[in-house]
Amino acid sequence: MLGTASHPGRFSGVSTRHFGTTKSNESAQLFTLTNAHGVSAEITNYGGIITRLLVPDRDGRLGDVALGYNTLDQYLANSPYFGALIGRFGNRIAHGRFTLDGRVVDLPAKNNLPGNIPCHLHGGNVGFDKVIWTAEPVTQHGASGLQLKYLSKDGEEGYPGNLAVTVHYWLTNANELKVEYHAVTDRATPVNLTQHSYFNLRGEGSGDVLGHIMQINGSKLTPVNQGMIPTGLITPVGGTPFDFAQPTAIGARIGAQDEQLAFAGGYDHNWVLDRRGPGLELAATVYEPTTGRVMEVLTDEPGVQFYGGNFLDGSGIGKSGKPYQYRHGFCLETQHYPDSPNHGNFPSTILRPGETYRTSTVYRFSTR
Ligand code: BGC
């Protein structure tokens, strides 16, 4: 237990408890980060998973806006990456194969979509979402945080190089959850880390997210083929169901006749963000009209994968006992573009010895 009182009647800081034991007998802990307004995030060092996120609605009522499970065993048994850290590589790499410095690298690849071509998804069979990270509660400038470290060994899931990764989660008193990623390697390797939280701003387990109002500051997209792999083109979204320049309900155009929507079964695409420079910039704003909750996503990444929960099928029973069905949550995964190692025209995801991988994303909560 560790904490500091900073608001009358409120506890802010970080508390720790046992969460469960993995199949290989490793102990997972659950850390609760709380800020001065009672906003809290529960995070386990298994997969760096955000298991719970309590934020106020427009009447000040806290609600849990993150899909997830009550027990570690449920995460071990069946989780479509609920709340997890993703690595080494967010999203798909075609056939799990790419050429790096003249050498072909083969990663585990499988069919993860019915009838489609094999690919490597979210770091492979045992990605960063399924490992135990070394965790330590930390505080900085009044924010409570969690430091997570993981050493991904040379050859793990087929990737070259020992990759030493540090992720910091910070919960600030401005109701921001900040994720800072840092990595170094001893051999050139692709790195593309992200966070796979599924949000429902009305509250997890409250139904679909089609009424959420989405705005994305990205006027271009990396369209995909039937295997959900980028074609390599970068195309404007103007005039298509992918244009979220103006705030628009997720469900407003999701049933439109559109090849990209058909390939993905809805929204599951990488938007190329309209960036003005380096540093944190607003990528997306989501507003939920019934509760008034707003989530802004800021990032220094060039892209965001907006995934609308099209593969949720009710097989996961959420924290309040309700099954998570089709489109009951959405993800905004800030990252470099999918399949970048196979597209020379995309920003590079290759990290080399002597370089430092550093990126951050902020989820900022407010109400209207
Ligand atoms: C991908 C989806 C995939 C999901 C896994 C998302 O990041 O874009 O296509 O099915 O992760 O739950």
Coordinates of N, CA and C in Angstrom, one line a residue, residues 86-321:
I86 N 0.3 -3.3 -26.6 CA 0.6 -4.1 -27.8 C 2.0 -3.9 -28.2
G87 N 2.7 -5.0 -28.5 CA 4.1 -4.9 -29.0 C 4.5 -6.3 -29.4
R88 N 5.6 -6.5 -30.1 CA 6.4 -5.3 -30.6 C 5.7 -4.5 -31.7
F89 N 4.7 -5.1 -32.3 CA 4.2 -4.3 -33.5 C 2.7 -4.3 -33.5
G90 N 2.1 -3.1 -33.3 CA 0.7 -2.9 -33.4 C 0.1 -3.2 -34.7
N91 N -1.0 -3.9 -34.8 CA -1.7 -4.3 -36.0 C -0.9 -5.3 -36.8
R92 N -1.3 -5.4 -38.1 CA -0.9 -6.5 -39.0 C 0.4 -6.3 -39.7
I93 N 1.2 -7.4 -39.9 CA 2.3 -7.5 -40.8 C 1.9 -8.6 -41.8
A94 N 1.8 -8.3 -43.1 CA 1.4 -9.3 -44.1 C 2.3 -10.5 -44.1
H95 N 1.6 -11.7 -44.0 CA 2.3 -13.0 -44.0 C 3.4 -13.1 -42.9
G96 N 3.4 -12.1 -42.0 CA 4.5 -12.1 -40.9 C 5.9 -12.0 -41.5
R97 N 6.0 -11.4 -42.7 CA 7.3 -11.4 -43.4 C 7.6 -10.0 -43.9
F98 N 8.9 -9.7 -43.7 CA 9.4 -8.4 -44.3 C 10.9 -8.5 -44.4
T99 N 11.5 -7.6 -45.2 CA 12.9 -7.6 -45.4 C 13.6 -6.5 -44.6
L100 N 14.6 -6.8 -43.9 CA 15.2 -5.7 -43.1 C 16.7 -5.8 -43.3
D101 N 17.3 -4.7 -43.9 CA 18.7 -4.7 -44.2 C 19.1 -5.9 -45.1
G102 N 18.2 -6.2 -46.0 CA 18.6 -7.3 -47.0 C 18.3 -8.7 -46.5
R103 N 17.8 -8.8 -45.3 CA 17.6 -10.2 -44.7 C 16.1 -10.3 -44.6
V104 N 15.5 -11.5 -44.9 CA 14.1 -11.8 -44.7 C 13.9 -12.2 -43.3
V105 N 12.9 -11.5 -42.7 CA 12.6 -11.8 -41.3 C 11.2 -12.5 -41.3
D106 N 11.1 -13.7 -40.6 CA 9.8 -14.4 -40.6 C 9.2 -14.4 -39.2
L107 N 8.0 -13.9 -39.0 CA 7.4 -13.9 -37.7 C 6.2 -14.9 -37.8
P108 N 5.8 -15.4 -36.6 CA 4.6 -16.2 -36.7 C 3.4 -15.5 -37.3
A109 N 2.7 -16.2 -38.2 CA 1.6 -15.6 -38.9 C 0.4 -16.6 -38.9
K110 N -0.8 -16.2 -38.8 CA -1.9 -17.1 -38.9 C -3.1 -16.3 -39.5
N111 N -4.1 -17.1 -39.8 CA -5.4 -16.5 -40.3 C -6.1 -16.0 -39.1
N112 N -6.3 -14.7 -39.0 CA -7.1 -14.3 -37.9 C -8.4 -13.7 -38.3
L113 N -8.6 -13.8 -39.6 CA -10.0 -13.4 -40.1 C -10.5 -14.5 -41.0
P114 N -11.7 -14.8 -40.9 CA -12.2 -16.0 -41.7 C -11.9 -15.9 -43.2
G115 N -11.2 -16.9 -43.7 CA -11.0 -17.0 -45.1 C -9.9 -16.0 -45.7
N116 N -9.2 -15.4 -44.8 CA -8.3 -14.4 -45.3 C -6.8 -14.9 -45.2
I117 N -5.9 -14.1 -45.8 CA -4.5 -14.5 -45.9 C -3.9 -14.4 -44.5
P118 N -2.9 -15.2 -44.2 CA -2.2 -15.2 -42.9 C -1.5 -13.9 -42.7
C119 N -1.5 -13.5 -41.4 CA -0.7 -12.3 -41.1 C -0.3 -12.4 -39.7
H120 N 0.6 -11.5 -39.3 CA 1.1 -11.4 -37.9 C 0.3 -10.3 -37.3
L121 N -0.4 -10.5 -36.2 CA -1.2 -9.5 -35.6 C -0.7 -9.2 -34.2
H122 N -0.6 -7.9 -33.9 CA -0.3 -7.4 -32.5 C 0.8 -8.1 -31.8
G123 N 1.9 -8.4 -32.5 CA 3.1 -8.9 -31.9 C 3.3 -10.4 -31.8
G124 N 2.2 -11.1 -32.3 CA 2.4 -12.6 -32.5 C 1.6 -13.3 -31.4
N125 N 2.0 -14.6 -31.2 CA 1.2 -15.5 -30.4 C 1.3 -15.1 -28.9
V126 N 2.4 -14.6 -28.5 CA 2.6 -14.1 -27.1 C 3.2 -12.8 -27.2
G127 N 2.4 -11.8 -27.5 CA 2.8 -10.4 -27.6 C 2.9 -9.8 -26.2
F128 N 3.2 -8.5 -26.2 CA 3.4 -7.8 -24.9 C 2.2 -7.7 -24.1
D129 N 1.0 -8.0 -24.7 CA -0.3 -8.1 -24.0 C -0.4 -9.3 -23.1
K130 N 0.5 -10.3 -23.3 CA 0.4 -11.6 -22.6 C 1.6 -11.9 -21.7
V131 N 2.4 -10.9 -21.4 CA 3.6 -11.2 -20.6 C 3.4 -10.4 -19.3
I132 N 4.2 -10.9 -18.3 CA 4.2 -10.1 -17.0 C 5.3 -9.1 -17.1
W133 N 5.0 -7.8 -16.8 CA 5.9 -6.7 -16.8 C 6.4 -6.5 -15.4
T134 N 7.6 -6.0 -15.2 CA 8.1 -5.6 -13.9 C 7.5 -4.2 -13.6
A135 N 6.8 -4.2 -12.4 CA 6.0 -3.0 -12.2 C 6.4 -2.3 -10.9
E136 N 6.3 -0.9 -11.0 CA 6.7 -0.1 -9.8 C 5.8 1.1 -9.8
P137 N 5.1 1.4 -8.7 CA 4.3 2.6 -8.6 C 5.3 3.8 -8.5
V138 N 4.9 4.9 -9.2 CA 5.7 6.1 -9.2 C 4.8 7.3 -9.1
T139 N 5.4 8.4 -8.7 CA 4.6 9.7 -8.7 C 5.5 10.8 -9.2
Q140 N 4.9 11.8 -9.8 CA 5.6 12.9 -10.4 C 4.6 14.1 -10.6
H141 N 5.0 15.2 -10.1 CA 4.2 16.5 -10.2 C 2.8 16.2 -9.8
G142 N 2.6 15.5 -8.8 CA 1.2 15.3 -8.3 C 0.4 14.2 -9.0
A143 N 1.0 13.7 -10.1 CA 0.4 12.6 -10.8 C 0.8 11.2 -10.2
S144 N -0.2 10.3 -10.1 CA 0.2 9.0 -9.7 C 0.4 8.1 -11.0
G145 N 1.4 7.3 -10.9 CA 1.8 6.5 -12.1 C 2.2 5.1 -11.8
L146 N 2.4 4.4 -12.9 CA 2.9 3.1 -12.8 C 4.0 2.9 -13.9
Q147 N 5.2 2.4 -13.5 CA 6.2 2.1 -14.4 C 6.2 0.6 -14.7
L148 N 6.2 0.3 -16.0 CA 6.3 -1.1 -16.4 C 7.5 -1.3 -17.3
K149 N 8.2 -2.4 -17.0 CA 9.4 -2.7 -17.8 C 9.3 -4.2 -18.3
Y150 N 9.8 -4.3 -19.5 CA 9.8 -5.7 -20.1 C 11.0 -5.8 -21.0
L151 N 11.7 -6.9 -20.9 CA 12.8 -7.2 -21.8 C 12.4 -8.2 -22.8
S152 N 12.2 -7.9 -24.0 CA 11.8 -8.8 -25.1 C 13.1 -9.4 -25.7
K153 N 13.3 -10.6 -25.5 CA 14.6 -11.2 -25.9 C 14.8 -11.4 -27.4
D154 N 16.0 -11.3 -27.8 CA 16.4 -11.6 -29.2 C 15.7 -12.8 -29.7
G155 N 14.9 -12.7 -30.8 CA 14.2 -13.9 -31.4 C 12.8 -14.1 -30.8
E156 N 12.4 -13.4 -29.8 CA 11.1 -13.6 -29.2 C 10.0 -13.3 -30.3
E157 N 9.1 -14.2 -30.5 CA 8.1 -14.0 -31.6 C 8.7 -13.7 -32.9
G158 N 9.9 -14.1 -33.1 CA 10.6 -14.0 -34.4 C 11.4 -12.7 -34.6
Y159 N 11.2 -11.8 -33.7 CA 11.8 -10.4 -33.9 C 13.3 -10.4 -33.6
P160 N 14.1 -9.7 -34.3 CA 15.5 -9.6 -34.0 C 15.8 -8.6 -32.9
G161 N 16.8 -8.9 -32.1 CA 17.3 -7.9 -31.1 C 16.7 -8.1 -29.8
N162 N 17.5 -7.8 -28.7 CA 16.9 -7.7 -27.4 C 16.3 -6.3 -27.3
L163 N 15.0 -6.2 -27.0 CA 14.3 -4.9 -26.9 C 13.9 -4.6 -25.5
A164 N 14.5 -3.6 -24.9 CA 14.2 -3.2 -23.5 C 13.1 -2.1 -23.6
V165 N 12.0 -2.4 -23.0 CA 10.8 -1.5 -23.1 C 10.4 -1.0 -21.8
T166 N 10.1 0.3 -21.7 CA 9.6 0.9 -20.5 C 8.3 1.6 -20.9
V167 N 7.2 1.4 -20.1 CA 6.0 2.1 -20.3 C 5.6 2.8 -19.0
H168 N 5.3 4.0 -19.1 CA 4.7 4.7 -17.9 C 3.3 5.1 -18.1
Y169 N 2.4 4.7 -17.2 CA 1.1 5.2 -17.2 C 1.0 6.4 -16.1
W170 N 0.5 7.5 -16.4 CA 0.3 8.6 -15.5 C -1.2 9.0 -15.4
L171 N -1.7 9.1 -14.2 CA -3.0 9.7 -14.1 C -2.9 11.1 -13.4
T172 N -3.2 12.1 -14.2 CA -2.9 13.5 -13.7 C -4.2 14.0 -13.1
N173 N -4.0 15.1 -12.4 CA -5.2 15.8 -11.7 C -6.0 16.6 -12.7
A174 N -5.6 16.6 -14.0 CA -6.4 17.2 -15.1 C -7.2 16.1 -15.8
N175 N -7.4 15.0 -15.1 CA -8.2 13.8 -15.6 C -7.7 13.3 -16.9
E176 N -6.3 13.2 -17.0 CA -5.7 12.7 -18.2 C -5.0 11.4 -17.8
L177 N -5.2 10.4 -18.6 CA -4.4 9.2 -18.5 C -3.3 9.2 -19.6
K178 N -2.1 9.3 -19.2 CA -1.0 9.5 -20.2 C -0.2 8.2 -20.3
V179 N 0.1 7.8 -21.5 CA 1.0 6.6 -21.7 C 2.2 7.0 -22.4
E180 N 3.4 6.7 -21.7 CA 4.7 7.1 -22.3 C 5.4 5.8 -22.6
Y181 N 5.9 5.6 -23.9 CA 6.6 4.4 -24.3 C 8.0 4.7 -24.6
H182 N 8.9 3.8 -24.2 CA 10.3 4.0 -24.4 C 10.9 2.7 -24.7
A183 N 11.8 2.6 -25.7 CA 12.5 1.3 -26.0 C 13.9 1.5 -26.6
V184 N 14.8 0.6 -26.3 CA 16.1 0.5 -27.0 C 16.3 -0.9 -27.4
T185 N 17.2 -1.0 -28.4 CA 17.5 -2.4 -28.9 C 19.0 -2.6 -29.2
D186 N 19.4 -3.8 -29.3 CA 20.8 -4.1 -29.7 C 20.9 -4.6 -31.1
R187 N 19.8 -4.8 -31.8 CA 19.8 -5.1 -33.2 C 18.6 -4.3 -33.9
A188 N 18.7 -4.0 -35.1 CA 17.6 -3.3 -35.8 C 16.4 -4.2 -35.8
T189 N 15.3 -3.6 -35.4 CA 14.0 -4.3 -35.3 C 12.8 -3.3 -35.5
P190 N 11.7 -3.8 -36.0 CA 10.5 -2.9 -36.0 C 9.9 -2.8 -34.6
V191 N 9.5 -1.6 -34.3 CA 8.8 -1.4 -33.0 C 7.6 -0.4 -33.3
N192 N 6.5 -0.8 -32.8 CA 5.3 0.0 -33.0 C 4.3 -0.3 -31.9
L193 N 4.5 0.4 -30.8 CA 3.8 0.0 -29.5 C 2.5 0.8 -29.5
T194 N 1.4 0.2 -28.9 CA 0.2 1.0 -28.7 C -0.6 0.4 -27.5
Q195 N -1.7 1.0 -27.3 CA -2.6 0.7 -26.2 C -4.0 0.3 -26.8
H196 N -4.5 -0.9 -26.4 CA -5.7 -1.5 -27.0 C -6.9 -1.4 -26.2
S197 N -7.1 -0.3 -25.4 CA -8.3 -0.2 -24.6 C -9.5 0.0 -25.5
Y198 N -10.6 -0.8 -25.1 CA -11.9 -0.6 -25.7 C -12.7 0.3 -24.8
F199 N -13.2 1.4 -25.4 CA -13.9 2.4 -24.6 C -15.4 2.3 -24.9
N200 N -16.2 2.6 -23.9 CA -17.6 2.8 -24.1 C -17.9 3.9 -23.1
L201 N -18.1 5.2 -23.6 CA -18.1 6.3 -22.7 C -19.5 6.4 -21.9
R202 N -20.5 5.6 -22.4 CA -21.7 5.5 -21.6 C -21.5 4.6 -20.4
G203 N -20.5 3.8 -20.5 CA -20.2 2.8 -19.4 C -20.0 1.4 -20.0
E204 N -19.0 0.7 -19.6 CA -18.8 -0.7 -20.1 C -20.1 -1.5 -19.9
G205 N -20.5 -2.3 -20.8 CA -21.6 -3.2 -20.6 C -23.0 -2.5 -20.9
S206 N -22.9 -1.2 -21.4 CA -24.2 -0.5 -21.6 C -24.7 -0.6 -23.0
G207 N -24.1 -1.5 -23.8 CA -24.6 -1.6 -25.2 C -23.6 -1.1 -26.2
D208 N -24.1 -0.8 -27.4 CA -23.2 -0.5 -28.5 C -22.7 1.0 -28.5
V209 N -21.7 1.2 -29.3 CA -21.1 2.6 -29.2 C -21.5 3.4 -30.5
L210 N -22.5 3.0 -31.2 CA -22.9 3.6 -32.5 C -23.3 5.0 -32.3
G211 N -23.8 5.4 -31.1 CA -24.3 6.8 -30.8 C -23.2 7.7 -30.4
H212 N -22.0 7.2 -30.2 CA -20.9 8.1 -29.8 C -20.6 9.0 -31.0
I213 N -20.2 10.2 -30.7 CA -19.9 11.2 -31.7 C -18.4 11.3 -31.9
M214 N -17.9 10.9 -33.0 CA -16.5 10.8 -33.3 C -16.0 11.9 -34.1
Q215 N -14.8 12.4 -33.8 CA -14.2 13.4 -34.6 C -12.7 12.9 -34.7
I216 N -12.2 12.8 -36.0 CA -10.8 12.4 -36.2 C -10.1 13.4 -37.0
N217 N -9.0 13.9 -36.5 CA -8.2 14.9 -37.2 C -7.2 14.2 -38.2
G218 N -7.9 13.5 -39.1 CA -7.1 12.8 -40.2 C -7.8 12.9 -41.5
S219 N -7.3 13.5 -42.4 CA -8.0 13.7 -43.7 C -7.6 12.6 -44.7
K220 N -6.7 11.7 -44.3 CA -6.3 10.6 -45.2 C -6.4 9.2 -44.4
L221 N -6.4 8.2 -45.2 CA -6.5 6.8 -44.7 C -5.5 5.9 -45.4
T222 N -5.1 4.8 -44.7 CA -4.3 3.8 -45.4 C -5.3 2.7 -45.7
P223 N -5.9 2.7 -46.9 CA -6.9 1.6 -47.2 C -6.3 0.2 -47.2
V224 N -7.1 -0.8 -47.0 CA -6.7 -2.1 -46.8 C -7.2 -3.0 -48.0
N225 N -6.6 -4.2 -48.1 CA -7.2 -5.2 -49.0 C -8.1 -6.1 -48.2
Q226 N -8.6 -7.2 -48.8 CA -9.5 -8.1 -48.1 C -8.9 -8.8 -46.9
G227 N -7.6 -8.8 -46.9 CA -6.9 -9.4 -45.7 C -6.6 -8.4 -44.7
M228 N -7.2 -7.2 -44.8 CA -7.0 -6.1 -43.8 C -5.5 -5.6 -43.8
I229 N -4.8 -5.8 -44.9 CA -3.4 -5.3 -45.0 C -3.4 -4.1 -45.9
P230 N -2.8 -3.0 -45.4 CA -2.7 -1.8 -46.2 C -2.2 -2.1 -47.7
T231 N -2.9 -1.4 -48.6 CA -2.5 -1.6 -50.0 C -1.2 -0.8 -50.3
G232 N -0.9 0.2 -49.4 CA 0.3 1.0 -49.6 C -0.1 2.4 -50.1
L233 N -1.4 2.5 -50.5 CA -1.9 3.8 -50.9 C -2.2 4.7 -49.7
I234 N -2.2 6.0 -49.9 CA -2.7 6.9 -48.8 C -3.7 7.8 -49.5
T235 N -5.0 7.6 -49.1 CA -6.1 8.2 -49.9 C -6.9 9.2 -49.0
P236 N -7.5 10.2 -49.7 CA -8.3 11.2 -48.9 C -9.6 10.6 -48.5
V237 N -10.1 11.0 -47.3 CA -11.3 10.4 -46.8 C -12.5 11.3 -47.1
G238 N -12.3 12.5 -47.6 CA -13.3 13.5 -48.0 C -14.4 12.8 -48.8
G239 N -15.7 13.0 -48.4 CA -16.8 12.5 -49.1 C -17.1 11.0 -48.9
T240 N -16.3 10.3 -48.0 CA -16.5 8.9 -47.8 C -17.0 8.7 -46.3
P241 N -17.5 7.5 -46.0 CA -17.9 7.3 -44.6 C -16.8 7.4 -43.6
F242 N -15.6 7.6 -44.1 CA -14.4 7.7 -43.2 C -14.0 9.1 -42.9
D243 N -14.8 10.1 -43.4 CA -14.6 11.5 -43.1 C -15.2 11.8 -41.8
F244 N -14.3 11.9 -40.7 CA -14.8 12.4 -39.4 C -14.2 13.7 -39.0
A245 N -14.0 14.6 -40.1 CA -13.5 15.9 -39.8 C -14.6 16.7 -39.0
Q246 N -15.9 16.5 -39.3 CA -16.9 17.1 -38.5 C -17.4 16.0 -37.5
P247 N -17.7 16.3 -36.3 CA -18.2 15.3 -35.3 C -19.4 14.6 -35.9
T248 N -19.3 13.2 -36.0 CA -20.4 12.4 -36.6 C -20.6 11.1 -35.8
A249 N -21.8 10.7 -35.6 CA -22.0 9.5 -34.9 C -21.3 8.3 -35.6
I250 N -20.7 7.4 -34.8 CA -20.0 6.3 -35.3 C -21.0 5.5 -36.2
G251 N -22.3 5.4 -35.8 CA -23.2 4.6 -36.6 C -23.8 5.2 -37.8
A252 N -23.6 6.5 -38.0 CA -24.3 7.3 -39.0 C -24.1 6.7 -40.4
R253 N -22.9 6.3 -40.7 CA -22.6 5.8 -42.1 C -22.1 4.4 -42.1
I254 N -22.1 3.7 -41.0 CA -21.4 2.4 -40.9 C -22.0 1.4 -41.8
G255 N -23.3 1.6 -42.2 CA -23.9 0.6 -43.1 C -23.9 1.0 -44.5
A256 N -23.1 2.0 -44.9 CA -23.0 2.5 -46.2 C -22.4 1.4 -47.1
Q257 N -22.7 1.5 -48.4 CA -22.1 0.7 -49.4 C -20.7 1.2 -49.6
D258 N -19.7 0.5 -49.2 CA -18.3 1.0 -49.3 C -17.4 -0.2 -49.2
E259 N -16.5 -0.3 -50.1 CA -15.6 -1.4 -50.2 C -14.8 -1.6 -48.9
Q260 N -14.2 -0.4 -48.4 CA -13.4 -0.4 -47.2 C -14.2 -0.9 -46.0
L261 N -15.4 -0.4 -45.8 CA -16.3 -0.8 -44.7 C -16.6 -2.3 -44.8
A262 N -16.8 -2.8 -46.1 CA -17.1 -4.2 -46.3 C -15.9 -5.1 -46.0
F263 N -14.7 -4.7 -46.4 CA -13.5 -5.5 -46.1 C -13.3 -5.7 -44.6
A264 N -13.6 -4.6 -43.8 CA -13.3 -4.7 -42.4 C -14.5 -5.0 -41.5
G265 N -15.7 -5.1 -42.2 CA -16.9 -5.3 -41.4 C -17.3 -4.1 -40.5
G266 N -16.9 -2.9 -41.0 CA -17.1 -1.7 -40.2 C -15.8 -0.8 -40.2
Y267 N -15.7 -0.1 -39.1 CA -14.5 0.7 -39.0 C -13.4 -0.1 -38.3
D268 N -12.3 -0.2 -39.0 CA -11.1 -0.9 -38.5 C -9.9 -0.5 -39.4
H269 N -9.6 0.8 -39.3 CA -8.7 1.4 -40.3 C -7.7 2.3 -39.6
N270 N -6.6 2.6 -40.3 CA -5.6 3.5 -39.8 C -5.8 4.9 -40.5
W271 N -6.1 5.9 -39.7 CA -6.2 7.3 -40.3 C -4.8 7.9 -40.2
V272 N -4.4 8.6 -41.2 CA -3.2 9.3 -41.3 C -3.5 10.7 -40.6
L273 N -2.9 11.0 -39.5 CA -3.3 12.2 -38.8 C -2.7 13.5 -39.5
D274 N -3.5 14.5 -39.4 CA -3.1 15.8 -40.0 C -2.2 16.5 -38.9
R275 N -0.9 16.3 -39.0 CA 0.0 16.8 -38.0 C 0.6 18.2 -38.5
R276 N 0.8 19.0 -37.5 CA 1.4 20.3 -37.8 C 2.9 20.3 -37.5
G277 N 3.3 19.3 -36.6 CA 4.7 19.2 -36.3 C 4.9 18.1 -35.3
P278 N 6.1 18.0 -34.7 CA 6.3 16.9 -33.7 C 5.5 17.2 -32.4
G279 N 5.5 16.3 -31.5 CA 4.9 16.6 -30.2 C 3.4 16.2 -30.2
L280 N 2.8 16.3 -29.0 CA 1.4 15.9 -28.8 C 0.5 16.8 -29.5
E281 N -0.4 16.2 -30.3 CA -1.5 16.9 -31.0 C -2.7 16.1 -30.9
L282 N -3.9 16.9 -31.0 CA -5.2 16.2 -30.9 C -5.4 15.3 -32.1
A283 N -5.7 14.0 -31.8 CA -5.9 13.1 -32.9 C -7.4 12.8 -33.1
A284 N -8.1 12.7 -31.9 CA -9.5 12.4 -32.0 C -10.3 12.9 -30.8
T285 N -11.5 13.2 -30.9 CA -12.4 13.6 -29.8 C -13.7 12.7 -29.9
V286 N -14.0 12.1 -28.8 CA -15.3 11.3 -28.8 C -16.2 11.9 -27.7
Y287 N -17.4 12.0 -28.1 CA -18.5 12.6 -27.2 C -19.6 11.6 -27.1
E288 N -20.0 11.4 -25.9 CA -21.2 10.5 -25.7 C -22.3 11.3 -25.1
P289 N -23.4 11.5 -26.0 CA -24.4 12.5 -25.6 C -25.2 12.2 -24.4
T290 N -25.5 11.0 -24.0 CA -26.4 10.7 -22.9 C -25.7 11.0 -21.6
T291 N -24.4 10.8 -21.5 CA -23.7 11.0 -20.2 C -22.9 12.3 -20.2
G292 N -22.7 12.9 -21.4 CA -21.9 14.1 -21.6 C -20.4 13.8 -21.5
R293 N -20.0 12.6 -21.4 CA -18.5 12.3 -21.3 C -17.8 12.6 -22.7
V294 N -16.6 13.2 -22.5 CA -15.8 13.5 -23.7 C -14.4 12.8 -23.5
M295 N -13.9 12.2 -24.5 CA -12.5 11.7 -24.4 C -11.8 12.3 -25.6
E296 N -10.7 13.0 -25.3 CA -9.8 13.5 -26.3 C -8.6 12.6 -26.3
V297 N -8.1 12.3 -27.5 CA -6.9 11.5 -27.6 C -5.8 12.4 -28.3
L298 N -4.7 12.6 -27.6 CA -3.6 13.4 -28.1 C -2.4 12.4 -28.3
T299 N -1.6 12.7 -29.3 CA -0.5 11.8 -29.6 C 0.6 12.5 -30.4
D300 N 1.8 11.9 -30.3 CA 2.8 12.3 -31.2 C 3.0 11.3 -32.4
E301 N 2.1 10.3 -32.5 CA 2.2 9.3 -33.5 C 1.6 9.9 -34.8
P302 N 2.0 9.3 -36.0 CA 1.5 9.7 -37.2 C 0.1 9.1 -37.6
G303 N -0.3 8.1 -36.8 CA -1.6 7.4 -37.2 C -2.4 7.0 -36.0
V304 N -3.7 6.7 -36.3 CA -4.6 6.2 -35.3 C -5.4 5.1 -35.9
Q305 N -5.5 3.9 -35.3 CA -6.4 2.9 -35.8 C -7.7 3.0 -35.0
F306 N -8.7 3.4 -35.7 CA -10.1 3.4 -35.1 C -10.7 2.1 -35.4
Y307 N -10.9 1.3 -34.4 CA -11.5 -0.1 -34.5 C -12.8 0.0 -33.7
G308 N -13.9 -0.3 -34.4 CA -15.2 -0.2 -33.8 C -15.8 -1.4 -33.2
G309 N -14.9 -2.4 -32.8 CA -15.4 -3.5 -32.0 C -16.2 -4.5 -32.9
N310 N -15.9 -4.6 -34.2 CA -16.7 -5.4 -35.1 C -16.5 -6.9 -34.8
F311 N -15.4 -7.3 -34.1 CA -15.2 -8.7 -33.9 C -15.7 -9.1 -32.5
L312 N -16.2 -8.2 -31.7 CA -16.8 -8.6 -30.4 C -18.0 -9.4 -30.7
D313 N -18.1 -10.5 -30.0 CA -19.2 -11.5 -30.3 C -19.9 -12.0 -29.1
G314 N -19.8 -11.4 -27.9 CA -20.5 -11.8 -26.8 C -19.9 -12.9 -26.0
S315 N -18.7 -13.4 -26.5 CA -18.0 -14.5 -25.8 C -17.3 -14.0 -24.5
G316 N -17.1 -12.7 -24.4 CA -16.4 -12.2 -23.2 C -17.5 -11.6 -22.3
I317 N -17.5 -12.1 -21.0 CA -18.5 -11.6 -20.0 C -17.8 -10.5 -19.2
G318 N -18.3 -9.3 -19.4 CA -17.6 -8.1 -18.8 C -17.8 -8.0 -17.3
K319 N -17.2 -6.9 -16.7 CA -17.1 -6.7 -15.3 C -18.5 -6.7 -14.6
S320 N -19.5 -6.1 -15.3 CA -20.8 -6.1 -14.7 C -21.7 -7.2 -15.1
G321 N -21.0 -8.3 -15.6 CA -21.8 -9.6 -15.8 C -22.4 -9.6 -17.2

